[in-house]
Each structure stands twice: as structure tokens, then as C-alpha cells.
Coordinates of C-alpha atoms (C1' of nucleotides) in Angstrom, one line a residue:
Chain A
M1 CA -97.2 -56.0 99.0
G2 CA -94.2 -53.9 99.8
K3 CA -91.0 -55.1 98.1
V4 CA -91.3 -54.8 94.4
I5 CA -88.3 -55.5 92.1
T6 CA -87.7 -53.5 89.0
S7 CA -87.7 -55.9 86.1
M8 CA -84.5 -56.9 84.5
K9 CA -85.7 -55.8 81.1
E10 CA -86.8 -52.4 82.2
D11 CA -83.7 -51.3 84.0
Y12 CA -80.9 -53.9 84.5
A13 CA -78.9 -51.7 86.9
Q14 CA -81.9 -51.0 89.1
W15 CA -82.9 -54.6 89.0
Y16 CA -79.5 -55.5 90.4
N17 CA -79.7 -52.9 93.1
D18 CA -83.2 -54.0 94.1
L19 CA -82.0 -57.6 94.4
V20 CA -79.1 -56.8 96.6
I21 CA -81.1 -54.4 98.9
K22 CA -84.4 -56.2 99.0
G23 CA -82.9 -59.6 99.0
E24 CA -81.1 -58.3 102.2
L25 CA -77.6 -59.1 101.0
A26 CA -76.3 -55.6 101.8
D27 CA -77.2 -52.1 102.7
Y28 CA -75.8 -48.7 101.9
S29 CA -73.7 -47.0 104.6
A30 CA -72.8 -43.5 105.7
V31 CA -69.4 -44.0 104.3
R32 CA -68.9 -43.0 100.7
G33 CA -68.4 -46.1 98.5
C34 CA -68.6 -48.6 101.4
M35 CA -71.4 -51.0 102.0
V36 CA -72.7 -53.0 104.9
I37 CA -72.9 -56.7 104.3
K38 CA -76.1 -57.9 106.0
P39 CA -76.4 -61.2 107.8
Y40 CA -78.0 -63.0 104.9
G41 CA -75.3 -61.7 102.5
Y42 CA -72.6 -62.5 105.0
A43 CA -73.9 -66.0 105.5
L44 CA -73.5 -66.5 101.7
W45 CA -69.9 -65.1 101.9
E46 CA -69.2 -67.4 104.8
N47 CA -70.3 -70.5 102.8
M48 CA -68.2 -69.4 99.8
R49 CA -65.3 -68.7 102.1
D50 CA -65.5 -72.1 103.9
A51 CA -65.7 -74.0 100.6
L52 CA -62.7 -72.1 99.2
D53 CA -60.7 -72.3 102.4
K54 CA -61.1 -76.1 102.4
M55 CA -59.9 -76.2 98.8
F56 CA -56.9 -74.1 99.6
K57 CA -56.0 -76.3 102.6
D58 CA -56.5 -79.5 100.6
T59 CA -53.8 -78.2 98.2
G60 CA -51.3 -77.5 100.9
H61 CA -52.0 -73.9 101.7
V62 CA -52.1 -72.3 105.1
N63 CA -53.7 -69.1 106.4
A64 CA -51.9 -66.2 108.0
Y65 CA -52.7 -62.5 108.5
F66 CA -50.6 -59.5 107.5
P67 CA -51.1 -55.8 108.5
L68 CA -53.7 -53.5 107.0
F69 CA -51.2 -50.7 106.7
V70 CA -48.2 -50.6 104.4
P71 CA -45.5 -48.0 104.9
K72 CA -45.2 -45.9 101.7
S73 CA -41.5 -46.8 101.2
L74 CA -42.4 -50.5 101.1
F75 CA -45.4 -49.9 98.9
E76 CA -43.4 -48.1 96.3
A77 CA -40.6 -50.8 96.2
E78 CA -42.1 -52.7 93.3
E79 CA -42.5 -49.9 90.9
A80 CA -45.0 -51.3 88.3
N81 CA -47.3 -52.5 91.1
A82 CA -47.1 -49.3 93.0
E83 CA -47.9 -47.2 90.0
G84 CA -50.8 -49.4 89.1
F85 CA -52.5 -48.8 92.4
A86 CA -51.2 -45.3 93.2
K87 CA -54.4 -43.5 92.0
E88 CA -56.7 -45.4 94.3
C89 CA -54.8 -45.6 97.6
A90 CA -56.2 -44.3 100.9
V91 CA -53.3 -42.8 102.9
V92 CA -53.0 -42.4 106.6
T93 CA -51.1 -39.2 107.5
H94 CA -51.9 -38.6 111.2
Y95 CA -52.5 -40.8 114.2
R96 CA -54.4 -38.5 116.6
L97 CA -57.4 -36.3 116.9
K98 CA -58.0 -33.6 119.5
S99 CA -60.8 -31.3 120.7
D100 CA -61.5 -28.4 118.4
P101 CA -60.7 -25.3 120.4
D102 CA -63.2 -23.3 118.2
A103 CA -66.1 -25.8 118.3
K104 CA -67.2 -27.5 121.5
G105 CA -67.8 -31.3 121.1
K106 CA -66.0 -31.4 117.7
L107 CA -62.7 -33.0 116.9
I108 CA -59.9 -32.0 114.5
V109 CA -56.8 -33.7 113.3
D110 CA -54.0 -32.9 115.6
P111 CA -51.3 -31.3 113.4
E112 CA -48.8 -32.3 116.0
A113 CA -49.5 -35.9 115.3
K114 CA -48.3 -36.1 111.7
L115 CA -46.7 -39.5 110.8
E116 CA -43.1 -39.3 109.7
E117 CA -43.9 -41.8 107.0
E118 CA -47.4 -42.1 105.6
L119 CA -49.1 -45.5 105.8
I120 CA -51.0 -46.8 102.8
V121 CA -54.1 -48.8 103.4
R122 CA -53.5 -52.0 101.5
P123 CA -55.1 -52.2 98.1
T124 CA -53.3 -55.6 98.0
S125 CA -50.6 -57.0 100.2
E126 CA -47.7 -58.0 98.0
A127 CA -45.5 -55.3 99.4
I128 CA -45.9 -56.1 103.1
I129 CA -45.8 -59.8 102.5
W130 CA -42.7 -59.8 100.4
N131 CA -41.0 -57.6 102.9
T132 CA -41.8 -60.2 105.5
Y133 CA -40.9 -63.2 103.3
K134 CA -37.4 -61.7 103.0
G135 CA -36.8 -62.6 106.6
W136 CA -38.3 -66.1 106.2
I137 CA -36.4 -67.3 103.2
Q138 CA -32.7 -68.3 103.0
S139 CA -32.6 -71.7 101.4
Y140 CA -34.6 -73.8 99.0
R141 CA -35.5 -75.8 102.2
D142 CA -37.6 -72.8 103.2
L143 CA -39.6 -73.1 100.0
P144 CA -42.3 -73.2 98.9
I145 CA -44.3 -70.8 101.1
L146 CA -48.0 -71.3 100.4
I147 CA -49.8 -68.7 102.4
N148 CA -53.3 -67.3 102.0
Q149 CA -55.0 -64.6 103.9
W150 CA -58.6 -63.6 104.3
S151 CA -58.8 -59.9 104.6
N152 CA -60.3 -56.6 103.6
V153 CA -58.6 -54.2 101.1
V154 CA -59.3 -50.6 100.1
R155 CA -59.3 -49.2 96.6
W156 CA -60.6 -45.7 96.4
E157 CA -62.9 -46.1 93.4
M158 CA -64.6 -43.1 91.8
R159 CA -67.8 -44.8 91.1
T160 CA -69.0 -47.7 93.2
R161 CA -71.6 -50.4 92.8
L162 CA -72.8 -52.8 95.6
F163 CA -70.5 -55.9 95.6
L164 CA -69.1 -55.2 92.1
R165 CA -67.0 -52.3 93.0
T166 CA -66.8 -50.8 96.5
A167 CA -64.0 -48.8 98.2
E168 CA -63.5 -51.5 100.8
F169 CA -64.1 -55.2 100.1
L170 CA -63.5 -58.6 101.5
W171 CA -61.3 -61.1 99.7
Q172 CA -58.7 -63.8 100.0
E173 CA -55.2 -63.2 98.7
G174 CA -52.8 -66.0 98.2
H175 CA -49.1 -65.2 98.1
T176 CA -46.7 -68.0 97.3
A177 CA -42.9 -68.3 97.0
H178 CA -41.2 -71.0 95.0
A179 CA -37.7 -72.2 94.2
S180 CA -38.3 -72.4 90.4
K181 CA -40.1 -70.8 87.6
P182 CA -42.0 -73.9 86.5
E183 CA -43.2 -74.5 90.1
A184 CA -44.5 -71.0 90.4
E185 CA -46.2 -71.2 87.0
A186 CA -47.8 -74.5 88.0
E187 CA -49.1 -72.9 91.2
A188 CA -50.7 -70.0 89.3
K189 CA -52.4 -72.6 87.0
L190 CA -53.4 -74.9 89.9
I191 CA -55.2 -72.1 91.6
L192 CA -56.8 -71.0 88.4
D193 CA -58.2 -74.5 88.1
L194 CA -59.3 -74.4 91.7
Y195 CA -61.1 -71.1 91.2
A196 CA -62.9 -72.5 88.1
D197 CA -63.8 -75.6 90.0
F198 CA -65.2 -73.5 92.8
A199 CA -67.1 -71.1 90.5
E200 CA -68.7 -73.9 88.5
N201 CA -69.3 -76.6 91.1
W202 CA -70.3 -74.4 94.0
M203 CA -71.5 -71.1 92.6
A204 CA -73.0 -72.8 89.5
L205 CA -71.2 -70.1 87.5
P206 CA -69.7 -71.2 84.3
V207 CA -66.3 -69.5 83.6
I208 CA -63.8 -69.3 80.9
K209 CA -60.2 -69.8 81.9
G210 CA -57.8 -67.6 80.1
I211 CA -54.8 -65.4 80.0
K212 CA -55.0 -61.6 80.2
S213 CA -53.6 -59.4 77.5
A214 CA -50.7 -57.1 78.5
N215 CA -53.0 -54.2 79.0
E216 CA -55.2 -56.1 81.4
R217 CA -52.4 -57.8 83.2
F218 CA -51.9 -57.2 87.0
A219 CA -49.4 -54.5 87.6
G220 CA -46.2 -56.2 88.6
A221 CA -47.1 -59.6 87.1
E222 CA -45.4 -61.5 84.3
E223 CA -48.6 -63.3 83.4
T224 CA -52.2 -62.9 84.7
Y225 CA -54.7 -65.8 84.4
C226 CA -58.3 -65.3 84.9
I227 CA -61.7 -66.8 85.0
E228 CA -64.3 -64.8 83.1
A229 CA -68.1 -65.1 83.6
M230 CA -71.0 -63.9 81.6
M231 CA -73.9 -61.9 83.2
Q232 CA -77.5 -61.9 82.0
D233 CA -77.1 -58.5 80.4
G234 CA -74.4 -59.8 78.1
K235 CA -71.6 -58.1 80.0
A236 CA -68.5 -60.0 81.2
L237 CA -67.3 -60.1 84.7
Q238 CA -63.8 -61.1 85.9
A239 CA -64.5 -63.6 88.7
G240 CA -61.0 -64.3 89.8
T241 CA -57.4 -63.9 88.9
T242 CA -54.1 -65.6 89.5
H243 CA -50.8 -64.1 88.8
F244 CA -47.4 -65.5 87.9
L245 CA -45.2 -62.7 89.4
G246 CA -41.9 -64.0 88.1
Q247 CA -39.1 -62.6 90.2
N248 CA -40.4 -59.1 90.2
F249 CA -41.3 -58.9 93.8
A250 CA -38.3 -60.9 94.9
K251 CA -36.0 -58.4 93.2
A252 CA -37.9 -55.4 94.6
F253 CA -37.7 -56.8 98.1
D254 CA -34.4 -58.6 97.7
V255 CA -35.6 -62.0 98.5
K256 CA -32.9 -64.6 97.6
F257 CA -32.5 -68.2 98.4
S258 CA -29.6 -70.8 98.1
D259 CA -30.4 -73.7 95.8
R260 CA -29.1 -77.2 96.2
D261 CA -25.9 -76.2 94.6
N262 CA -25.5 -73.3 97.0
K263 CA -26.1 -70.8 94.2
L264 CA -28.1 -67.7 95.1
D265 CA -31.2 -66.9 93.1
Y266 CA -34.3 -64.7 93.5
V267 CA -37.5 -66.4 94.6
W268 CA -40.3 -67.1 92.2
A269 CA -43.8 -65.8 93.2
T270 CA -47.5 -66.0 92.6
S271 CA -50.5 -64.2 94.0
W272 CA -54.2 -64.8 93.5
G273 CA -57.5 -63.6 94.8
V274 CA -61.3 -63.7 94.7
S275 CA -63.5 -61.3 96.4
T276 CA -67.0 -60.5 97.5
R277 CA -67.4 -59.3 93.9
L278 CA -68.3 -63.0 93.3
I279 CA -71.5 -62.3 95.1
G280 CA -72.3 -59.7 92.5
A281 CA -71.6 -62.3 89.8
L282 CA -73.8 -64.8 91.5
V283 CA -76.7 -62.4 91.7
M284 CA -76.4 -61.3 88.1
A285 CA -75.8 -64.7 86.6
H286 CA -78.8 -66.6 88.1
S287 CA -81.5 -64.3 89.5
D288 CA -84.8 -63.3 87.8
D289 CA -87.5 -60.7 88.2
D290 CA -88.9 -62.5 91.3
G291 CA -85.6 -62.1 93.2
L292 CA -82.4 -63.9 93.9
I293 CA -81.7 -67.5 93.0
M294 CA -79.2 -69.2 95.3
P295 CA -77.2 -72.2 94.2
P296 CA -78.1 -74.9 96.9
K297 CA -74.5 -75.7 97.7
I298 CA -73.7 -72.2 99.0
A299 CA -77.2 -70.9 99.8
P300 CA -77.5 -69.4 103.3
L301 CA -80.7 -71.3 103.7
Q302 CA -81.5 -74.4 101.5
V303 CA -85.0 -75.2 102.5
V304 CA -87.8 -73.2 104.1
I305 CA -91.0 -74.8 105.4
V306 CA -94.2 -72.7 105.4
P307 CA -97.1 -74.0 107.3
V308 CA -100.7 -73.5 106.2
Y309 CA -103.5 -73.8 108.8
K310 CA -106.9 -72.6 109.7
S311 CA -107.2 -73.5 113.3
D312 CA -105.0 -74.1 116.3
E313 CA -105.5 -77.8 116.0
Q314 CA -104.4 -77.7 112.4
R315 CA -101.5 -75.5 113.3
S316 CA -100.2 -77.9 115.9
A317 CA -100.7 -80.9 113.7
V318 CA -98.8 -79.1 110.9
S319 CA -96.1 -78.0 113.2
E320 CA -95.6 -81.5 114.4
K321 CA -95.1 -82.8 110.9
A322 CA -93.0 -79.8 110.0
N323 CA -90.6 -80.4 112.9
E324 CA -90.2 -84.0 111.9
I325 CA -89.2 -82.8 108.4
V326 CA -86.8 -80.3 109.9
R327 CA -85.1 -83.1 111.9
S328 CA -84.9 -85.4 108.9
L329 CA -83.4 -82.7 106.7
K330 CA -80.9 -81.6 109.3
A331 CA -79.8 -85.2 109.7
L332 CA -78.7 -85.1 106.1
G333 CA -76.9 -81.8 106.6
I334 CA -79.4 -79.7 104.9
S335 CA -80.0 -76.2 106.3
V336 CA -83.7 -75.6 106.9
K337 CA -85.9 -73.1 108.6
Y338 CA -89.5 -73.7 109.7
D339 CA -91.2 -70.3 109.4
D340 CA -94.2 -70.6 111.8
N341 CA -94.4 -66.8 112.2
D342 CA -98.1 -66.3 112.5
N343 CA -98.0 -62.6 111.5
A344 CA -97.3 -63.3 107.9
R345 CA -99.6 -65.3 105.8
P346 CA -98.4 -68.1 103.4
G347 CA -98.6 -66.0 100.3
W348 CA -96.4 -63.3 101.8
K349 CA -93.8 -65.9 102.9
F350 CA -93.8 -67.5 99.4
A351 CA -92.9 -64.1 97.8
E352 CA -90.4 -63.3 100.5
Y353 CA -88.4 -66.5 100.3
E354 CA -88.5 -66.3 96.5
M355 CA -87.0 -62.9 96.7
K356 CA -84.2 -64.2 98.9
G357 CA -83.6 -67.1 96.5
V358 CA -84.1 -70.0 98.9
P359 CA -83.8 -73.1 96.6
V360 CA -86.6 -75.2 98.0
R361 CA -89.8 -74.3 99.7
I362 CA -92.0 -76.9 101.4
A363 CA -95.6 -75.9 102.1
I364 CA -97.6 -78.2 104.4
G365 CA -101.2 -77.9 105.5
A366 CA -104.1 -80.1 106.7
R367 CA -104.9 -81.2 103.2
D368 CA -101.3 -82.5 102.8
I369 CA -101.3 -84.3 106.1
E370 CA -104.4 -86.2 105.1
K371 CA -102.7 -87.4 101.9
N372 CA -99.3 -87.8 103.6
V373 CA -97.7 -85.4 101.1
V374 CA -96.2 -81.9 101.1
E375 CA -96.0 -79.3 98.4
V376 CA -92.5 -78.9 97.2
A377 CA -91.7 -75.8 95.2
R378 CA -88.3 -75.2 93.6
R379 CA -87.1 -71.6 93.2
D380 CA -85.2 -72.1 89.9
T381 CA -88.1 -73.2 87.8
K382 CA -91.0 -72.2 90.1
E383 CA -92.3 -75.7 89.7
K384 CA -94.6 -77.0 92.4
K385 CA -95.6 -80.6 93.1
A386 CA -96.9 -82.9 95.8
V387 CA -94.3 -85.2 97.2
S388 CA -94.8 -88.0 99.6
M389 CA -93.6 -87.5 103.1
D390 CA -92.1 -91.0 103.1
G391 CA -88.4 -90.6 102.3
L392 CA -88.9 -86.9 101.8
A393 CA -85.5 -85.8 103.1
V394 CA -83.7 -87.9 100.5
Q395 CA -86.0 -86.6 97.8
I396 CA -85.2 -83.0 98.9
Q397 CA -81.5 -83.8 98.9
N398 CA -81.8 -85.0 95.3
L399 CA -83.8 -82.0 94.3
L400 CA -81.2 -79.7 95.7
N401 CA -78.6 -81.4 93.6
E402 CA -80.8 -81.2 90.6
I403 CA -81.3 -77.5 91.2
Q404 CA -77.6 -76.9 91.5
Q405 CA -77.1 -78.7 88.1
N406 CA -80.0 -76.9 86.5
I407 CA -78.8 -73.4 87.5
Y408 CA -75.4 -74.2 86.2
H409 CA -76.7 -75.5 82.9
K410 CA -79.0 -72.6 82.4
A411 CA -76.1 -70.2 83.0
L412 CA -73.9 -72.3 80.7
Q413 CA -76.5 -72.3 78.0
Y414 CA -76.8 -68.5 78.2
R415 CA -73.0 -68.2 78.1
E416 CA -72.6 -70.6 75.1
A417 CA -75.4 -68.7 73.3
H418 CA -73.5 -65.5 73.9
I419 CA -70.1 -66.4 72.4
T420 CA -70.3 -65.1 68.8
K421 CA -67.6 -65.0 66.2
A422 CA -67.1 -61.7 64.3
D423 CA -65.0 -61.5 61.2
N424 CA -65.3 -57.8 60.3
W425 CA -65.4 -54.6 62.3
E426 CA -69.0 -53.7 61.4
D427 CA -70.3 -57.0 62.7
F428 CA -68.1 -56.7 65.8
L429 CA -69.7 -53.3 66.7
N430 CA -73.2 -54.5 65.9
L431 CA -72.9 -57.6 67.9
L432 CA -71.7 -55.6 70.9
D433 CA -74.7 -53.3 70.7
D434 CA -77.4 -55.7 69.7
K435 CA -76.5 -59.0 71.4
G436 CA -73.6 -58.5 73.8
G437 CA -71.8 -61.4 75.3
F438 CA -68.3 -62.5 74.3
I439 CA -67.2 -61.8 70.7
A440 CA -64.6 -64.1 69.5
A441 CA -62.4 -62.2 67.0
H442 CA -59.0 -62.1 65.6
W443 CA -56.6 -59.5 67.1
D444 CA -53.1 -58.7 65.9
G445 CA -51.7 -58.9 69.4
S446 CA -50.6 -55.3 69.8
A447 CA -51.5 -53.2 72.8
E448 CA -52.1 -50.3 70.6
T449 CA -54.8 -52.1 68.6
E450 CA -56.4 -53.2 71.8
E451 CA -56.5 -49.6 73.1
N452 CA -58.1 -48.4 69.9
I453 CA -60.7 -51.1 69.9
K454 CA -61.5 -50.3 73.5
D455 CA -61.8 -46.5 72.9
I456 CA -64.2 -47.0 70.0
S457 CA -66.3 -50.0 71.1
K458 CA -65.9 -49.9 75.0
A459 CA -65.1 -53.6 74.7
T460 CA -61.9 -55.0 76.2
I461 CA -60.1 -58.3 75.6
R462 CA -61.4 -60.4 78.5
C463 CA -59.0 -63.2 77.9
I464 CA -57.2 -65.4 75.5
P465 CA -58.8 -68.7 76.4
L466 CA -56.4 -71.5 77.6
N467 CA -56.2 -74.3 75.1
N468 CA -57.5 -71.9 72.5
E469 CA -57.9 -73.3 69.0
K470 CA -55.3 -71.9 66.6
E471 CA -56.8 -70.4 63.5
E472 CA -55.2 -68.2 61.0
G473 CA -57.0 -64.9 60.4
R474 CA -56.9 -61.2 60.0
C475 CA -57.2 -58.7 62.9
I476 CA -60.7 -57.4 63.2
F477 CA -59.4 -53.8 63.5
T478 CA -56.2 -53.6 61.6
G479 CA -56.4 -56.5 59.2
N480 CA -52.9 -57.7 60.3
P481 CA -52.3 -61.4 60.5
S482 CA -53.5 -63.2 63.7
S483 CA -53.1 -66.8 64.8
Q484 CA -56.1 -67.1 67.1
R485 CA -59.3 -65.5 68.2
V486 CA -59.6 -63.8 71.5
L487 CA -62.7 -63.0 73.6
F488 CA -63.8 -59.4 73.6
A489 CA -66.7 -58.1 75.7
R490 CA -68.0 -55.1 77.5
A491 CA -67.3 -55.8 81.1
Y492 CA -68.0 -54.9 84.7
Chain B
rC1 C1' -63.8 -36.1 89.3
rG2 C1' -67.7 -33.8 85.4
rG3 C1' -73.2 -33.8 84.0
rG4 C1' -78.2 -35.2 85.7
rA5 C1' -81.7 -36.9 89.5
rG6 C1' -82.7 -37.6 94.6
rG7 C1' -82.6 -37.4 100.4
rU8 C1' -89.6 -35.7 104.4
rA9 C1' -92.4 -41.9 109.5
rG10 C1' -89.1 -48.7 109.1
rU11 C1' -90.3 -48.4 103.5
rU12 C1' -92.4 -46.0 99.0
rC13 C1' -93.8 -41.2 98.2
rA14 C1' -97.0 -36.4 98.3
rG15 C1' -96.3 -31.4 100.2
rC16 C1' -91.6 -27.3 98.2
rC17 C1' -92.6 -23.6 92.5
rC18 C1' -96.2 -19.4 95.5
rG19 C1' -92.7 -19.5 103.4
rG20 C1' -97.8 -19.1 107.8
rU21 C1' -102.7 -24.0 112.2
rU22 C1' -100.8 -29.6 115.2
rA23 C1' -96.2 -32.0 108.3
rG24 C1' -99.8 -36.0 105.3
rA25 C1' -100.9 -40.8 102.5
rA26 C1' -100.1 -45.8 101.5
rU27 C1' -97.6 -49.7 103.4
rA28 C1' -94.9 -51.5 107.6
rC29 C1' -95.1 -51.7 113.2
rG30 C1' -98.1 -52.4 118.3
rU31 C1' -102.8 -54.2 120.6
rG32 C1' -107.6 -56.7 120.0
rG33 C1' -110.6 -59.5 116.8
rU34 C1' -111.8 -62.1 112.2
rU35 C1' -108.4 -64.8 109.0
rU36 C1' -104.5 -68.1 106.7
rG37 C1' -103.1 -73.2 99.9
rG38 C1' -99.7 -66.9 96.1
rG39 C1' -97.9 -60.5 99.1
rA40 C1' -105.7 -60.7 104.0
rC41 C1' -109.3 -57.4 106.6
rC42 C1' -111.7 -54.3 110.6
rA43 C1' -111.0 -51.1 114.9
rC44 C1' -107.8 -48.4 117.9
rG45 C1' -102.7 -46.8 118.6
rG46 C1' -97.4 -45.5 118.6
rG47 C1' -93.8 -43.5 115.3
rG48 C1' -90.8 -37.4 112.1
rU49 C1' -84.7 -32.7 115.1
rC50 C1' -88.3 -32.8 106.9
rG51 C1' -79.9 -35.6 105.4
rC52 C1' -76.5 -32.1 108.0
rU53 C1' -74.6 -27.0 109.0
rG54 C1' -75.3 -22.1 108.5
rG55 C1' -78.0 -17.8 106.4
rU56 C1' -82.5 -14.7 105.0
rU57 C1' -87.2 -13.9 107.7
rC58 C1' -91.7 -12.1 112.8
rG59 C1' -92.0 -17.2 110.9
rA60 C1' -88.3 -22.2 106.8
rA61 C1' -89.7 -29.1 104.9
rU62 C1' -90.6 -24.8 101.5
rC63 C1' -86.0 -19.4 99.8
rC64 C1' -80.3 -19.0 99.7
rA65 C1' -75.2 -20.9 100.5
rG66 C1' -72.1 -24.8 101.9
rU67 C1' -71.6 -29.9 103.0
rC68 C1' -72.6 -35.3 103.4
rC69 C1' -74.8 -39.7 101.3
rU70 C1' -77.4 -42.5 97.3
rC71 C1' -78.8 -43.5 92.1
rC72 C1' -78.1 -42.9 86.6
rC73 C1' -74.6 -41.3 82.5
rG74 C1' -69.5 -40.2 81.5
rA75 C1' -64.2 -40.1 82.8
rC76 C1' -61.3 -43.4 85.7
rC77 C1' -60.6 -48.4 87.3
rA78 C1' -55.2 -55.4 87.5

RNA sequence: CGGGAGGUAGUUCAGCCCGGUUAGAAUACGUGGUUUGGGACCACGGGGUCGCUGGUUCGAAUCCAGUCCUCCCGACCA
């Protein structure tokens, strides 16, 4: 007994919290809005990070690291961006504490140690990076600059949720500088494709690539692209964004370069990021009432082996076989744990590893050894079957691939079943309340209409899908002419 | 930041309204034994500054004030 998960149906929010806490991805901390990422959760992040990092490097990007603090004067240089983040910035005003003369053993902020200029804890790093790039760029020969950084950022959120919205989170932020507009635009789209590739092929998370409306656009960007995912409660979640920044930051930070004709021009820029929020997406897209379901390709642990025995002789016979299996799986690069902890019985272990979403469980006992088989159970379907020990490792490898595919297709099927067209306002509202998911509807393209729809329905335009089908219609809200449907949803 | 709920053993909670032995239960943990194919059982044992600070009182987990953290709803949020 012990860890029981609230069912998804009963209380979706509590179900999510239970998965994160009881699946040991993260823990609450003594700091408001900040969480501790536990080893199991961090291992997942490391796997995600490693896969993405390789993809970045394969497309010519390099890693660097920029400071956590941004002087206020730099931060405010690009006005739109600064304004967009102003309300959620942590600010460092002092650099020293001292003993409290009125309370022994307590510390107070030393009023003598006030900073001349406040430091902003980065909510994103465009400002410090573009201030730096200014010194690195003189000619087109210095371009492009294709830098990524893995870092933490702080956004002081009023209401937080584990992984989905926390005051501090981990992410990667790419910041590139280019000699031409088309090149920068191509970069923003290249990374968008890379993100979608990662989400779908590694996280088994189907996403829709699209463009954000002006209201949802990144402050300081000319165009924001995104990948949007669908959760099992019918709410959308932005899984990643890339921004074509135009020359906004170059102008704000005066970053110019000489082109081949020795003409001065401002540099073209992009930025892009995905964060630990993706872990929240992973949890909500795949898991069930028994716990997490990890896609094999990024699972912290792909296979667990649980021994079943009645005597010491059986135990050592089982262990011998199990260790053989461990070796054969490791030889194929599969991560595997042989859990021979004698304190927990098999049933307990089964439940525990299901909770943590380990894709494949192998149970092996005396009965199996006699028949030269093991019991293989897959987490995604809960199916169990006897599999011959001959060539087991390859079978497991295939099974892991199959699970990866199955999880993806299951999520895709859900997503496809939750894109619904609405052609009048009443249907639109009913669909949001009764079914959820993406609502494909006509919109007249105005920010005002978008605001009104949001105020009434709580749904936002998630994106205008790339390669969207053109279709004449009437705006769902105003009845004004529209040339295409956009995707609305309530979102995280 | 507004409304609501909560914080007592590692965990889940009871006790609080109506202040008064040594603060309980289940589960987890330790030891020994029996067990082991879906969250085992018996015996013994260890474990708590009752979130924190202050106040009222002879006496506070219990009453009062402040404060911190968490959850839910709302506002806010590229």
C-alpha cells in the first residue's frame, strides 16, 4: 500500500501533482514557487537535454554561458521586451548582509551595501547577450553567431504549478545573429522543425507547428513560432517557441555589421527555447491512473528486472539469469536495473515501477527458468507475456521501439480526435466546455476580437498552423470575413 | 495579489470546537522469524522543538496575533 494516485477523472490537477510527487520527479521546497527536481526527474531532463544538445550541435550551434544577472539599464534597452517581462522580474538591490544588532544570530540586509544599479535576475537573456554580441560583431565575416546556453531563469509567477509554471526553471535558450533577414527567418524555422522532431520522435509528443497571433507573440519579436501540444484534459500546452527578432535587439543594442559592399546594417536575430515545462507536458500527455508512462527513448530507466523466488537456491539461480539478461541488454545500450532488494516483494515492485513509468518490466522466477522464458510486461498497455530467453535482448529492443511508437500514436490519436471545427459562437463555447481540445475556427485577424474571445471563453489562439489550408469563412465572433481557420484552446 | 482549504512521526491522517497524565493510529523504518508470480504476516523496537515567531494562561498541538510554505478557484502570466 502507500502511494495511491488520485484518478485523472476525479481530479485532474491532483492526479498531475500525485504523479510528479509520487513518481519522484520533483518535490516542493521551502522557497515559494520553486521546486526541487529529484534524481529521477533530473535524469529525465538530462536525457532530454542530451538529445536536444546533440541536435543543436548537429545543426552548427555551440554552447556558451552568460551571466545570471542583467544590469537594469541593459534590461530596459529593448523596450517591448523589457515591458513584457517587467512585472515578473526578481531584482537584486543589495550585496551584503550583516548581523542584526537587535537580534542575536539573525541577519539583516546591510543598508550600506545598496547597489548603485539594480541587477535583474534574467527572465531571459536577450539583453545581456546582445550587449555582448555588440563587441563580437563588426563584419559579415563574424556572422552567423549560433549560440545556445543551458541555464536557469527566474520569472516571478503569482501562481505556480510543478514543472508547468515555477518561479525558477531550467531551459535552453538559443540566440543567433545573422547577416540577412531570410537567413534569420530560416533559422527560426529550422529550430522549430528541430523542436517538433524532438517532441515527436523523442518525447512521443505530437505537436502542431504554427505562428503565434500578435497578442501571444514574444515581447520584442517580429514573429513567434511555436509547437503546441494537447494534454489529456483537453487543454493545450505550448511546448516550445522560436522567435524571429528582426533587427529589434540589434537596434536596441546598436549591433551593426559591414556587408560585402562595406555597407553598415543592423544584425538580424533569432532566439528560441524549451524548458523543464516539457516534463509537465510529457506527464500529462502520456500517463494514466497507475502512474507515469515514460517514452523509452528518454526514460531514465528503460527496463527493470524483478526476481521472484521462494528459497535461497532459487534466488541465486534467478539472479544468475537476471545478471545475464542485464549484460545482454546493456550490450545493446539499453538502461536496465536488476532490483533484487529482498525487502520489497514482487507485487510491491510491480506497482512501484509502474508508478515511475518504466517502459518494460521483466519478471523472472524458478518457473520461468525451467521453461527458458521470462515474463515481459509493457507499461503502456499493461500487457504481459512469456518471452523466450533466447535472443531476449533484441526482442526487448524491438519492444522498446514499439512502445515508443505506440505512445506517440496514442497521443496523436487523442490529439486528432480533439481538433474540432466550430462554425458558430454557440458551438464554439459548447465545444470548449464539453469536449475541450483545439477548436478550429475562423477569426477576423484583429487583436481586439482575440481579446474579446479570450475574456468570454478563456480560450486563446494557440497558433495559426503552418501550411494552413486556406478557406473563406466568417469570424466566429464578429462575422467579419476570414481567410483561414486558426486553433483556439484553453491552455496551460 | 484576492477568496477558500491545509501544515501534528518518513508518509497519510486523528486529536483542536470545549486548554490539563508520558500527543495517538495506520503505514513506512530497524531487528528476528515465517514469506515471496500484483502493493505479505507475527513479535519486539526506534522515531515528534505539533510549520515558525510572539502573546494570553499556573499550564498551549488546542485560544489570540503575525509570519512562512503547500493545494484549489480567480486575477495575472511570450
